Every structure is written in C-alpha cells, then in structure tokens.
PDB file of C-alpha atoms in Angstrom:
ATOM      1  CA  UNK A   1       9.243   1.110   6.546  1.00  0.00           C
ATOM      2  CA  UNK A   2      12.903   0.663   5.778  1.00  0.00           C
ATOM      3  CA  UNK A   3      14.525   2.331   2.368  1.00  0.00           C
ATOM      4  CA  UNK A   4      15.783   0.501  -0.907  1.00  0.00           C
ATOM      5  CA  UNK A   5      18.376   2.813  -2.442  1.00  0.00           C
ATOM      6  CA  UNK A   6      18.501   2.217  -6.417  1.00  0.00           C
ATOM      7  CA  UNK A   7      20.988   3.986  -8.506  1.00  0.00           C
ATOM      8  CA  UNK A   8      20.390   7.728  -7.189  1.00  0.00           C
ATOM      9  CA  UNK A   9      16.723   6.534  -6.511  1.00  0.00           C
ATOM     10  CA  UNK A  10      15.238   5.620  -2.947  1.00  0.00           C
ATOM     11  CA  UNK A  11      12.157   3.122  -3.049  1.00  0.00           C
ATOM     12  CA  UNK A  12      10.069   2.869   0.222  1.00  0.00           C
ATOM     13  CA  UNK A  13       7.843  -0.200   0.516  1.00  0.00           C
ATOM     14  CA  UNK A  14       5.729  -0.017   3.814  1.00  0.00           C
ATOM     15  CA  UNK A  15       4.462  -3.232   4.604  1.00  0.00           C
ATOM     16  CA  UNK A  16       0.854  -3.496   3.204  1.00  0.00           C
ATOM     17  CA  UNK A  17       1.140  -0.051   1.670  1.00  0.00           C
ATOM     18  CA  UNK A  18       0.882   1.051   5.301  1.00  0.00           C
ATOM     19  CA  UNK A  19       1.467   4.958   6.105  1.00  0.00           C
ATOM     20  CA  UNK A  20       0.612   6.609   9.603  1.00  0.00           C
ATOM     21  CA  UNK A  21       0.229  10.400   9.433  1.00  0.00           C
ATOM     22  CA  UNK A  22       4.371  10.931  11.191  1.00  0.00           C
ATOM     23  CA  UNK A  23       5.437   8.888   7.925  1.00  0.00           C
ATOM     24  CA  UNK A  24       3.844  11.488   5.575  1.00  0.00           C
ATOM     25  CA  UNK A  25       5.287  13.938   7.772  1.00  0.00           C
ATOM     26  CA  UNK A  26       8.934  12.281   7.182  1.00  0.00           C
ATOM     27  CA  UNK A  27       8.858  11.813   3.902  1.00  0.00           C
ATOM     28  CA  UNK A  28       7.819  15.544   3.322  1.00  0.00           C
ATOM     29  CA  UNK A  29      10.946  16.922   5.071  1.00  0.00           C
ATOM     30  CA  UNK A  30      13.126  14.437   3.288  1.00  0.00           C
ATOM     31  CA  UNK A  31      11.571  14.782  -0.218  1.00  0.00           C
ATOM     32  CA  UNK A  32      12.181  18.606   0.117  1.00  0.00           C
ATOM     33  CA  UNK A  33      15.578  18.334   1.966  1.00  0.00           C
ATOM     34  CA  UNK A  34      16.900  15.461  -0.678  1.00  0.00           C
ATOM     35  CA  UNK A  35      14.718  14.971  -3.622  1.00  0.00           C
ATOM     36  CA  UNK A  36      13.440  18.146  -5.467  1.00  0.00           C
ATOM     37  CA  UNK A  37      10.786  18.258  -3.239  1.00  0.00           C
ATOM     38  CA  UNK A  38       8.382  15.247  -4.957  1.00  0.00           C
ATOM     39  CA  UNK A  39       7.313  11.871  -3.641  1.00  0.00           C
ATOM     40  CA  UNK A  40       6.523   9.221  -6.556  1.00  0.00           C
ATOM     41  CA  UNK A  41       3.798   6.474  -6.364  1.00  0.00           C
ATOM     42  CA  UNK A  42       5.334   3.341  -7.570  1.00  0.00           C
ATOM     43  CA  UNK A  43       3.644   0.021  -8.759  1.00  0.00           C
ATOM     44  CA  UNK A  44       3.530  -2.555  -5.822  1.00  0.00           C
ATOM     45  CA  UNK A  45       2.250   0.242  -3.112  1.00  0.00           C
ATOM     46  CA  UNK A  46       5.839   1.865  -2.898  1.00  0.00           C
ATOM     47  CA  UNK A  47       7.095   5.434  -2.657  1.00  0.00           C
ATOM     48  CA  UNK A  48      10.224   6.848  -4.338  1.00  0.00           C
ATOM     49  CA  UNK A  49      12.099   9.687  -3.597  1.00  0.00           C
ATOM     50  CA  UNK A  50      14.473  10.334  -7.018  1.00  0.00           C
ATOM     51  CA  UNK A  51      17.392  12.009  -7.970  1.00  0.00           C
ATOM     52  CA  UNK A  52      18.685  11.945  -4.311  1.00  0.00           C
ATOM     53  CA  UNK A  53      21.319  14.850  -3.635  1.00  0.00           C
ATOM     54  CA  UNK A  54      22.689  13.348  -0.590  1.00  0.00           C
ATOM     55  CA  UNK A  55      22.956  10.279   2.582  1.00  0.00           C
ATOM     56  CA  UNK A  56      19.425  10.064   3.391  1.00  0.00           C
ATOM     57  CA  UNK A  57      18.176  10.597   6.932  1.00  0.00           C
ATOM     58  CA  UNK A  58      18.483   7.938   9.789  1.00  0.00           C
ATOM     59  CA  UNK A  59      14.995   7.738  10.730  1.00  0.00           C
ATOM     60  CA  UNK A  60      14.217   7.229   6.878  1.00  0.00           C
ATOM     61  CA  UNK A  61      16.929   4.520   6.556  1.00  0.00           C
ATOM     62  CA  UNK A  62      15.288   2.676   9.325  1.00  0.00           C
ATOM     63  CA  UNK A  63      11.747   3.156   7.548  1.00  0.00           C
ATOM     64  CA  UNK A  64      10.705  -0.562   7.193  1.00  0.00           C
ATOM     65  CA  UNK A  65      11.580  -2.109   3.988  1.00  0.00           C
ATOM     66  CA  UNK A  66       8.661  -4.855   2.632  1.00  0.00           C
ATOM     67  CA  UNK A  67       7.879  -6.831   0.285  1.00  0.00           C
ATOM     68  CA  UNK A  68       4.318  -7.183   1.857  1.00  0.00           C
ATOM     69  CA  UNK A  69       1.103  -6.546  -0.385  1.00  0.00           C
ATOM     70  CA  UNK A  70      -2.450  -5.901   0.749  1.00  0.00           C
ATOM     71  CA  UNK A  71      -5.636  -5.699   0.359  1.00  0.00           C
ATOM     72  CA  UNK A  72      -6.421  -1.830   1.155  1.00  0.00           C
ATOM     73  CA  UNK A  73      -9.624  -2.123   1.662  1.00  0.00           C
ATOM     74  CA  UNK A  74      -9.259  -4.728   4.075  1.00  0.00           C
ATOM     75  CA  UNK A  75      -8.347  -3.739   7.581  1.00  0.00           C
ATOM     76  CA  UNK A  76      -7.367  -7.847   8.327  1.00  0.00           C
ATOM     77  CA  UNK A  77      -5.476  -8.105   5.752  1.00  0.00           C
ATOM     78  CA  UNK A  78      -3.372  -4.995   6.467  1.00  0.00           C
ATOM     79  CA  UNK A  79      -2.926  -5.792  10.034  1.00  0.00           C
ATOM     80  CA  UNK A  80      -1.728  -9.528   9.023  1.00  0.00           C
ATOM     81  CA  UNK A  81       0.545  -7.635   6.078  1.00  0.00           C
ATOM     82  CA  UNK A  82       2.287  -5.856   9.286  1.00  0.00           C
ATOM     83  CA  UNK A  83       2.929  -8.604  11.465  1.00  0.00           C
ATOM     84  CA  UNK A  84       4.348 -10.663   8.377  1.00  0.00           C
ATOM     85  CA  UNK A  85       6.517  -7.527   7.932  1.00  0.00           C
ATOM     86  CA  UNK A  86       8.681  -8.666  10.632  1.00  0.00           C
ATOM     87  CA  UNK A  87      10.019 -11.800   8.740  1.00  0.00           C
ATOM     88  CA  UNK A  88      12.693 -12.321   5.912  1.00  0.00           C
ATOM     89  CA  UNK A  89      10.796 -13.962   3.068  1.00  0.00           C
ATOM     90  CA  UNK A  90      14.196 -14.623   1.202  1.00  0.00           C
ATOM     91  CA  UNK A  91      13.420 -11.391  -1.380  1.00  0.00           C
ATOM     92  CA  UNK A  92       9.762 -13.415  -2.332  1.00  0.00           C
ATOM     93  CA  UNK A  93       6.519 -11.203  -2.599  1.00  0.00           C
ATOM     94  CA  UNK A  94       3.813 -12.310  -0.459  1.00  0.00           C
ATOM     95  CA  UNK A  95       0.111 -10.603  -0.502  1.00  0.00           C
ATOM     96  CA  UNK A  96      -2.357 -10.565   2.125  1.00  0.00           C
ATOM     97  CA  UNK A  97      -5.652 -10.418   0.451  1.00  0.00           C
ATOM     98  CA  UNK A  98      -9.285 -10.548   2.348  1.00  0.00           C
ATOM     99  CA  UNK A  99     -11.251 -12.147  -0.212  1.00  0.00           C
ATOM    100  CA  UNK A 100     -11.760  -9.904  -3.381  1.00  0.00           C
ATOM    101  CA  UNK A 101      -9.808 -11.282  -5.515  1.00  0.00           C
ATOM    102  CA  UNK A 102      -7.594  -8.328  -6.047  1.00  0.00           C
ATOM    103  CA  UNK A 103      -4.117  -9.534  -4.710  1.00  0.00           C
ATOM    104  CA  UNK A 104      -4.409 -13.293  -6.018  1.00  0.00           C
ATOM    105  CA  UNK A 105      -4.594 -11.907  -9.327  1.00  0.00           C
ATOM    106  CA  UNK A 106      -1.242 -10.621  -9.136  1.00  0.00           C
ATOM    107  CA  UNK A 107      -0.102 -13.957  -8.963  1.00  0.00           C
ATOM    108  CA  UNK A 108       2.587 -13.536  -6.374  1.00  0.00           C
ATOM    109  CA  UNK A 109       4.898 -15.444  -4.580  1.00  0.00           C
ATOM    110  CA  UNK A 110       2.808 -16.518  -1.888  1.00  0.00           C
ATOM    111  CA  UNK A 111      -0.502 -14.897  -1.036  1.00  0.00           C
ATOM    112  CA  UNK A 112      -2.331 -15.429   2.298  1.00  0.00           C
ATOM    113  CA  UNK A 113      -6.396 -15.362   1.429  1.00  0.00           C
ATOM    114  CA  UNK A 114      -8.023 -14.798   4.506  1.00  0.00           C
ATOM    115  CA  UNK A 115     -11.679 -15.770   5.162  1.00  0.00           C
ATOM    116  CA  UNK A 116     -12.680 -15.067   9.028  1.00  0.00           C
ATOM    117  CA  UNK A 117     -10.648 -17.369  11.299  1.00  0.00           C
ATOM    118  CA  UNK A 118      -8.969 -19.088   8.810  1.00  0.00           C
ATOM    119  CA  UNK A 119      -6.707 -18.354   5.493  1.00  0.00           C
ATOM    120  CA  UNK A 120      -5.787 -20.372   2.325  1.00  0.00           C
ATOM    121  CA  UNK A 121      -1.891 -20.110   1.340  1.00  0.00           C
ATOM    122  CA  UNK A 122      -1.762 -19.387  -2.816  1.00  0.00           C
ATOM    123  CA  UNK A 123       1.976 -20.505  -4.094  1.00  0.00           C
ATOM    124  CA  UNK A 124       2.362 -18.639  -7.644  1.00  0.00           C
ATOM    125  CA  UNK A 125      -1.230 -18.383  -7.772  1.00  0.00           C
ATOM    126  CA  UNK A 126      -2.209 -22.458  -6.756  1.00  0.00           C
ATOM    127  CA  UNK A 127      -3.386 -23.567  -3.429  1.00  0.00           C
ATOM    128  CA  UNK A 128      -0.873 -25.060  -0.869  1.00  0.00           C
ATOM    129  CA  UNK A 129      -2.426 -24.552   2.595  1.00  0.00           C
ATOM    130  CA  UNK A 130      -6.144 -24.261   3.263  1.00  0.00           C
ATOM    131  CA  UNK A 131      -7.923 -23.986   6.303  1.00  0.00           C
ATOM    132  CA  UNK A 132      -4.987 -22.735   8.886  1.00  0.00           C
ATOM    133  CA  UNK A 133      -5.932 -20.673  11.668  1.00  0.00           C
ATOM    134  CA  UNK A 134      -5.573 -16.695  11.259  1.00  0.00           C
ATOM    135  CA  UNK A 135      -2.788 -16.911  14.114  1.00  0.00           C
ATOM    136  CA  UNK A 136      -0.524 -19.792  12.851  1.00  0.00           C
ATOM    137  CA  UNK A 137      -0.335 -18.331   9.256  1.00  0.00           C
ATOM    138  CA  UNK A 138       3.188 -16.360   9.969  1.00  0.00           C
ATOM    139  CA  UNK A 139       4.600 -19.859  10.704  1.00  0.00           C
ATOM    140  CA  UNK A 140       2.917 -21.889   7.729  1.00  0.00           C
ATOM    141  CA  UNK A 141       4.091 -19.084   5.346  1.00  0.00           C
ATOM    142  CA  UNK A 142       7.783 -19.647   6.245  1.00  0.00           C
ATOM    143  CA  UNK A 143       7.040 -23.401   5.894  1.00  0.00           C
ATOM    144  CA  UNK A 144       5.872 -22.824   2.448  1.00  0.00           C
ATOM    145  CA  UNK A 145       8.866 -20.481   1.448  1.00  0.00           C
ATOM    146  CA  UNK A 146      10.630 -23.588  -0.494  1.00  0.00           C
ATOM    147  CA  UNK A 147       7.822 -23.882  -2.755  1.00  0.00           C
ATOM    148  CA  UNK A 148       8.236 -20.639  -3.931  1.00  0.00           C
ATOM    149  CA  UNK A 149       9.755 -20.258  -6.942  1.00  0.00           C
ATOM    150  CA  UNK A 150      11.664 -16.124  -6.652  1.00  0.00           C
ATOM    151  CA  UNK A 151       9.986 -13.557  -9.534  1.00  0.00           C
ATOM    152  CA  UNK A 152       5.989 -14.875 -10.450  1.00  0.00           C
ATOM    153  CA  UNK A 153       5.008 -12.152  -9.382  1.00  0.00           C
ATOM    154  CA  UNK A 154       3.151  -9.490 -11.616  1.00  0.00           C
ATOM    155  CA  UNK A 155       3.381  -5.658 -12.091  1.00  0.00           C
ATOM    156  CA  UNK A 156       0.110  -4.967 -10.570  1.00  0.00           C
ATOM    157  CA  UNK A 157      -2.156  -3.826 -13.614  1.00  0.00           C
ATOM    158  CA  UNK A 158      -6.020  -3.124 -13.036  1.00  0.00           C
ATOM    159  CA  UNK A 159      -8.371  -0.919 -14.820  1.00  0.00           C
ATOM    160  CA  UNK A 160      -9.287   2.258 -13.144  1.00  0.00           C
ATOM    161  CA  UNK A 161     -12.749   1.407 -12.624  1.00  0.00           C
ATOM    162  CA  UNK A 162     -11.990  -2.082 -10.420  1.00  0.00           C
ATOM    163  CA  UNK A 163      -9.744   0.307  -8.518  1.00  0.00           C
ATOM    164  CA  UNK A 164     -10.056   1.806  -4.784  1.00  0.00           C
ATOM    165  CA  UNK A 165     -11.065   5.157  -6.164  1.00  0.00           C
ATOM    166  CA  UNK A 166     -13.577   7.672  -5.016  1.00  0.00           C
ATOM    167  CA  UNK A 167     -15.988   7.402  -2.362  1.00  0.00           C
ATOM    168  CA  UNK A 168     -16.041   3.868  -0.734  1.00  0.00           C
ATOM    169  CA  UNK A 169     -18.903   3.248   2.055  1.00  0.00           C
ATOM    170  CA  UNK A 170     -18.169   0.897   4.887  1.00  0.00           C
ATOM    171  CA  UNK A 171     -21.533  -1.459   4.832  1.00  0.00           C
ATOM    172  CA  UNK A 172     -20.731  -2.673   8.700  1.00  0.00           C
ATOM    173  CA  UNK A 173     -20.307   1.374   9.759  1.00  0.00           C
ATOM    174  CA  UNK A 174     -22.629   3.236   8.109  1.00  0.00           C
ATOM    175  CA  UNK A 175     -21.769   7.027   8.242  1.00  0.00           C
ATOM    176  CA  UNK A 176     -18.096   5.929   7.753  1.00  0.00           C
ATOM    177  CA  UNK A 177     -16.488   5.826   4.064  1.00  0.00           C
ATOM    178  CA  UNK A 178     -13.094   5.832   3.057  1.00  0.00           C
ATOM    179  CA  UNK A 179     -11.473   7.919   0.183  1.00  0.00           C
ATOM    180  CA  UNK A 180      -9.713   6.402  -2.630  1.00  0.00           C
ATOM    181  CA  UNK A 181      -7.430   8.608  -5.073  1.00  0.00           C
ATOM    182  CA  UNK A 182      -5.150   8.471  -8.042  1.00  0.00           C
ATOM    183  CA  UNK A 183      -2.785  11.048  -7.974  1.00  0.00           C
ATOM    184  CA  UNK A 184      -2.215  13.256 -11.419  1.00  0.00           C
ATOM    185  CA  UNK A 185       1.422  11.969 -12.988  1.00  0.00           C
ATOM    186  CA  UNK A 186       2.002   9.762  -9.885  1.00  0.00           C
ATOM    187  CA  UNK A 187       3.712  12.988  -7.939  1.00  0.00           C
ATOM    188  CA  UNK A 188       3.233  14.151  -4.394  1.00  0.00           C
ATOM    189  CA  UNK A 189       4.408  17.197  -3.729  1.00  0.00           C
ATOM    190  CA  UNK A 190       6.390  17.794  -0.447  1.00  0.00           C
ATOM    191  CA  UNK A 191       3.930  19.991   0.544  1.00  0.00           C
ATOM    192  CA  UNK A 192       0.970  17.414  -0.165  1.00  0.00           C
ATOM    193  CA  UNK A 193       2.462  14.901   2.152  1.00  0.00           C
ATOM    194  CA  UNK A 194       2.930  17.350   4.607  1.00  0.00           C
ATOM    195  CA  UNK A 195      -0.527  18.324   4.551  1.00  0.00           C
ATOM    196  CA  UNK A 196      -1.653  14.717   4.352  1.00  0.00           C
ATOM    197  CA  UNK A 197       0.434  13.840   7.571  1.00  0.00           C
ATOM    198  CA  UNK A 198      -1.586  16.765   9.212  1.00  0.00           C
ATOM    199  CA  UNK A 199      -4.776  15.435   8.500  1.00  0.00           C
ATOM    200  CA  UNK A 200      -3.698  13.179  11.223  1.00  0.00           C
ATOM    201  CA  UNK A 201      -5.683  10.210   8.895  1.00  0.00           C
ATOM    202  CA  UNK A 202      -4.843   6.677   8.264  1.00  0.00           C
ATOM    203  CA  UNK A 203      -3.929   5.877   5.254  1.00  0.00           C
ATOM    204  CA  UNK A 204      -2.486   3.107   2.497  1.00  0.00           C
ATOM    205  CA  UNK A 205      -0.634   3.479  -0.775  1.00  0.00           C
ATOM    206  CA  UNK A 206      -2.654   0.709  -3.356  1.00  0.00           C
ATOM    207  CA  UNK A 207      -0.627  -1.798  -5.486  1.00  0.00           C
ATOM    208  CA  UNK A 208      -1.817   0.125  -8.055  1.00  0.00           C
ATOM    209  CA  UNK A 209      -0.137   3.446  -7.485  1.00  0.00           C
ATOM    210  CA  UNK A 210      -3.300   5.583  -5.571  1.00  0.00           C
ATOM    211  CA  UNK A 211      -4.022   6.299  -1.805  1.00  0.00           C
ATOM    212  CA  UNK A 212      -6.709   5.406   0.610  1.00  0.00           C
ATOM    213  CA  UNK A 213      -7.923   7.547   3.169  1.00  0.00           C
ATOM    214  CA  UNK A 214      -9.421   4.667   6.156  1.00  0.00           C
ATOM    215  CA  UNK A 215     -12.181   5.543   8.009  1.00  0.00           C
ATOM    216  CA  UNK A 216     -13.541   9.159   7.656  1.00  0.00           C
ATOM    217  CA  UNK A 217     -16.752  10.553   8.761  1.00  0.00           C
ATOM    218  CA  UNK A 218     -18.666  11.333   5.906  1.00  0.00           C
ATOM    219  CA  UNK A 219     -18.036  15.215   6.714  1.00  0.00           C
ATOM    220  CA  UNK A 220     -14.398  14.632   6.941  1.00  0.00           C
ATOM    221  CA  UNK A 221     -14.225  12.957   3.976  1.00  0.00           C
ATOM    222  CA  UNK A 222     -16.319  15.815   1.805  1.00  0.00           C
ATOM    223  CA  UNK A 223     -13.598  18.361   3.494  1.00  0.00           C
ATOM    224  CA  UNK A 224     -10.861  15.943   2.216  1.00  0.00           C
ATOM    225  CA  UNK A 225     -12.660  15.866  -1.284  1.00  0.00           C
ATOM    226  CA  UNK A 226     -13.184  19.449  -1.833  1.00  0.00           C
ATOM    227  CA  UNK A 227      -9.381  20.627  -0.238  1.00  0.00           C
ATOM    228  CA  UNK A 228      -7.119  17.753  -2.546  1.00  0.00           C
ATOM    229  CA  UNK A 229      -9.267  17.712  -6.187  1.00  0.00           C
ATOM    230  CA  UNK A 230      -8.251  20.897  -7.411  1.00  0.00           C
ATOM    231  CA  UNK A 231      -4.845  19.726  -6.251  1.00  0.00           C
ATOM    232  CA  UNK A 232      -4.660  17.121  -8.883  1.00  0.00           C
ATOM    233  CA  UNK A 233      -6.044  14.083  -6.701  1.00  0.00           C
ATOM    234  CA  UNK A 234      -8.616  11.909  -8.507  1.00  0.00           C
ATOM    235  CA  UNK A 235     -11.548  10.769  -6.972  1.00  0.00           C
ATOM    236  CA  UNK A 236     -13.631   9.334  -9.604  1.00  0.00           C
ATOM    237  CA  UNK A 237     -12.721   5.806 -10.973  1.00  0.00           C
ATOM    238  CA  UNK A 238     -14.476   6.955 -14.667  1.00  0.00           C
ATOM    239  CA  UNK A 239     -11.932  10.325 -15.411  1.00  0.00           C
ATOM    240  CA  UNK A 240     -10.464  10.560 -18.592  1.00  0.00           C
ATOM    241  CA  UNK A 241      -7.803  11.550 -16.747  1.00  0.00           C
ATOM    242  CA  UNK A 242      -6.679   7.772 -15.655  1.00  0.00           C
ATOM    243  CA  UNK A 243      -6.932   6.441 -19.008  1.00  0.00           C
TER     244      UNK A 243
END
C-alpha cells in the first residue's frame, strides 16, 4: 500500500482491499501516533487516517497506493488485483471481479471478469476483450487503457444484505468460513487494528466499507465473533444497525 495525502487527510488504498496482519499492526501505531487514534473505512476498500498532526511515517508513505478493486470473496481475483498493483493505470479504476457480478456493477474503468483460465476485459461496463488467458491479462489491460474514458466509475453502493457480511462458508473447504463485518460509524479504533493485526488473520477491506476475515476454522471464527460484536463489529447482513 502506498498513502494519498488529502488536505490534512491520508487515504490508503491497498490493492484489492488487501491487508496482511503487519499492515493492521502499522496503521495502529500510526493512527495513535498521528491521527487521534481512529482508522476510517472509506468507499472503494480504502482506509483514512484524518486530521493528521504531523509527516507521516516512512514505512506508511511507502504503503502501496491502488486504484485496484476486488472481489473479496474471491481469492483469484485478489491475487490478480495484486499483481495489477504493480502497473500505472494513468489514475483509471480497474476491478478484478471472479464472476458475481459485484465489481462490474460498479461500472469502472476497466474490470477484468475472470472465469477459470480465462477473463473478459469490461471498458465502462461493455465488453472489449473476451477469452484472454489468466496470465496475459496484465498486458491486454494496458492495451485497453486508451479506451478508457478517466471517472465512470461509481461510488460503490450495495444494500447490506448483497453484502460480505456475517458468516460466509467456503463450499470447496468445508469446515472453513470466512467472516464478513460492517464496522459501527465506519471507525477502527487504534486499538482494534492492533488487535486485528494480532490475530495474525488474512484479511480485505470491501468496496463497500466492511472487512473480511479469509479462511478461519469454524472455531476461530466463533472466537472472532464473540471477542469483536460487543465491540461494535456487525456480523449480520439484516441489523437495523446498517440501515
């Protein structure tokens, strides 16, 4: 992840909403050394640290800055959003999406569909590429970059219950879920992240503002359930509380 500074504001975009457990652990110290102590969810799977005080720190700075979407549910697709990370897409928005649906919506930029060995190419929301193979998409994508037009892209609206959000059973794993939540007013305390980073978990910030947990035991993820609900995470896509 690299940092966006904006006004006295810092947005972090990591590429596919991407966050290992040493990132929560970074952006704890920083949001308690520079921002009041709070991380913000933002709309497009980003993080913001606001009212910064000071110069933030060099290993934040370096934090990867993207403008990479993805489907969190969808390890593929996240992968792919990484290794597209790498690129300069000339400030465009580009989603990787695995088939749901989900990211095309949002009518991006460009959005890379992926279905098994091959993936579709989606310019402003119409088909440009179809059938290219899984490992030659990085280059069709910057092939495609002139038919882009800057700015179709969407803020990424979707009603709670289409969401990521509670418990979410992996059919090909059974025994292994991952955890969707919405977080109450969009803040992470410093203290939360830290304690997220410790869980030593991967996870994903959604397009839409909430987390993923990837790949828990279904023990693990009834600890993770019962330890961050009565800390204002939401786990159930029906709450009153996300309308």
């Amino acid at each position: 992840m690299t940092e966006k500074p904006s006004s006295q504001n810092l947005l972090i975009t990591p590429p596919g909403g991407n966050l290992e457990s040493h990132h929560w652990l970074e952006l704890a110290a920083e949001a308690e050394r520079i921002a009041g102590g709070v991380i913000y969810l933002t709309p497009n799977s980003g993080l913001e640290l606001r009212n910064v005080s000071q110069e933030p720190a060099k290993h934040i700075r370096r934090l990867h800055h993207s403008q990479v979407l993805a489907s969190p549910l969808h390890a593929e697709a996240r992968e792919l959003a990484f290794a597209l990370a790498q690129y300069d897409f000339a400030g465009r928005q580009v989603g990787v999406e695995g088939g749901d649906g989900l990211i095309s919506a949002l009518n991006l930029d460009l959005c890379v569909v992926l279905d098994g060995w091959t993936a579709d190419i989606l310019v402003a929301g119409q088909p440009a590429k179809t059938g290219i193979m899984v490992e030659e998409v990085a280059q069709e994508v910057l092939s495609t970059l002139h038919q882009a037009p800057q700015g179709t892209g969407t803020t990424p609206t979707l009603e709670a219950s289409s969401q990521p959000i509670g418990w979410l059973p992996h059919e090909d794993n059974p025994g292994t879920v991952s955890l969707g939540a919405r977080v109450a007013d969009n803040a992470i305390p410093a203290a939360h992240a830290e304690m997220i980073g410790r869980m030593e978990v991967a996870t994903s910030v959604t397009p839409w503002g909430g987390i993923v947990f990837h790949d828990l035991s279904e023990e693990d993820a009834d600890v993770v359930v019962r330890f961050l609900a009565p800390r204002g995470y939401i786990f159930d896509a029906g709450s009153p509380l996300l309308k």
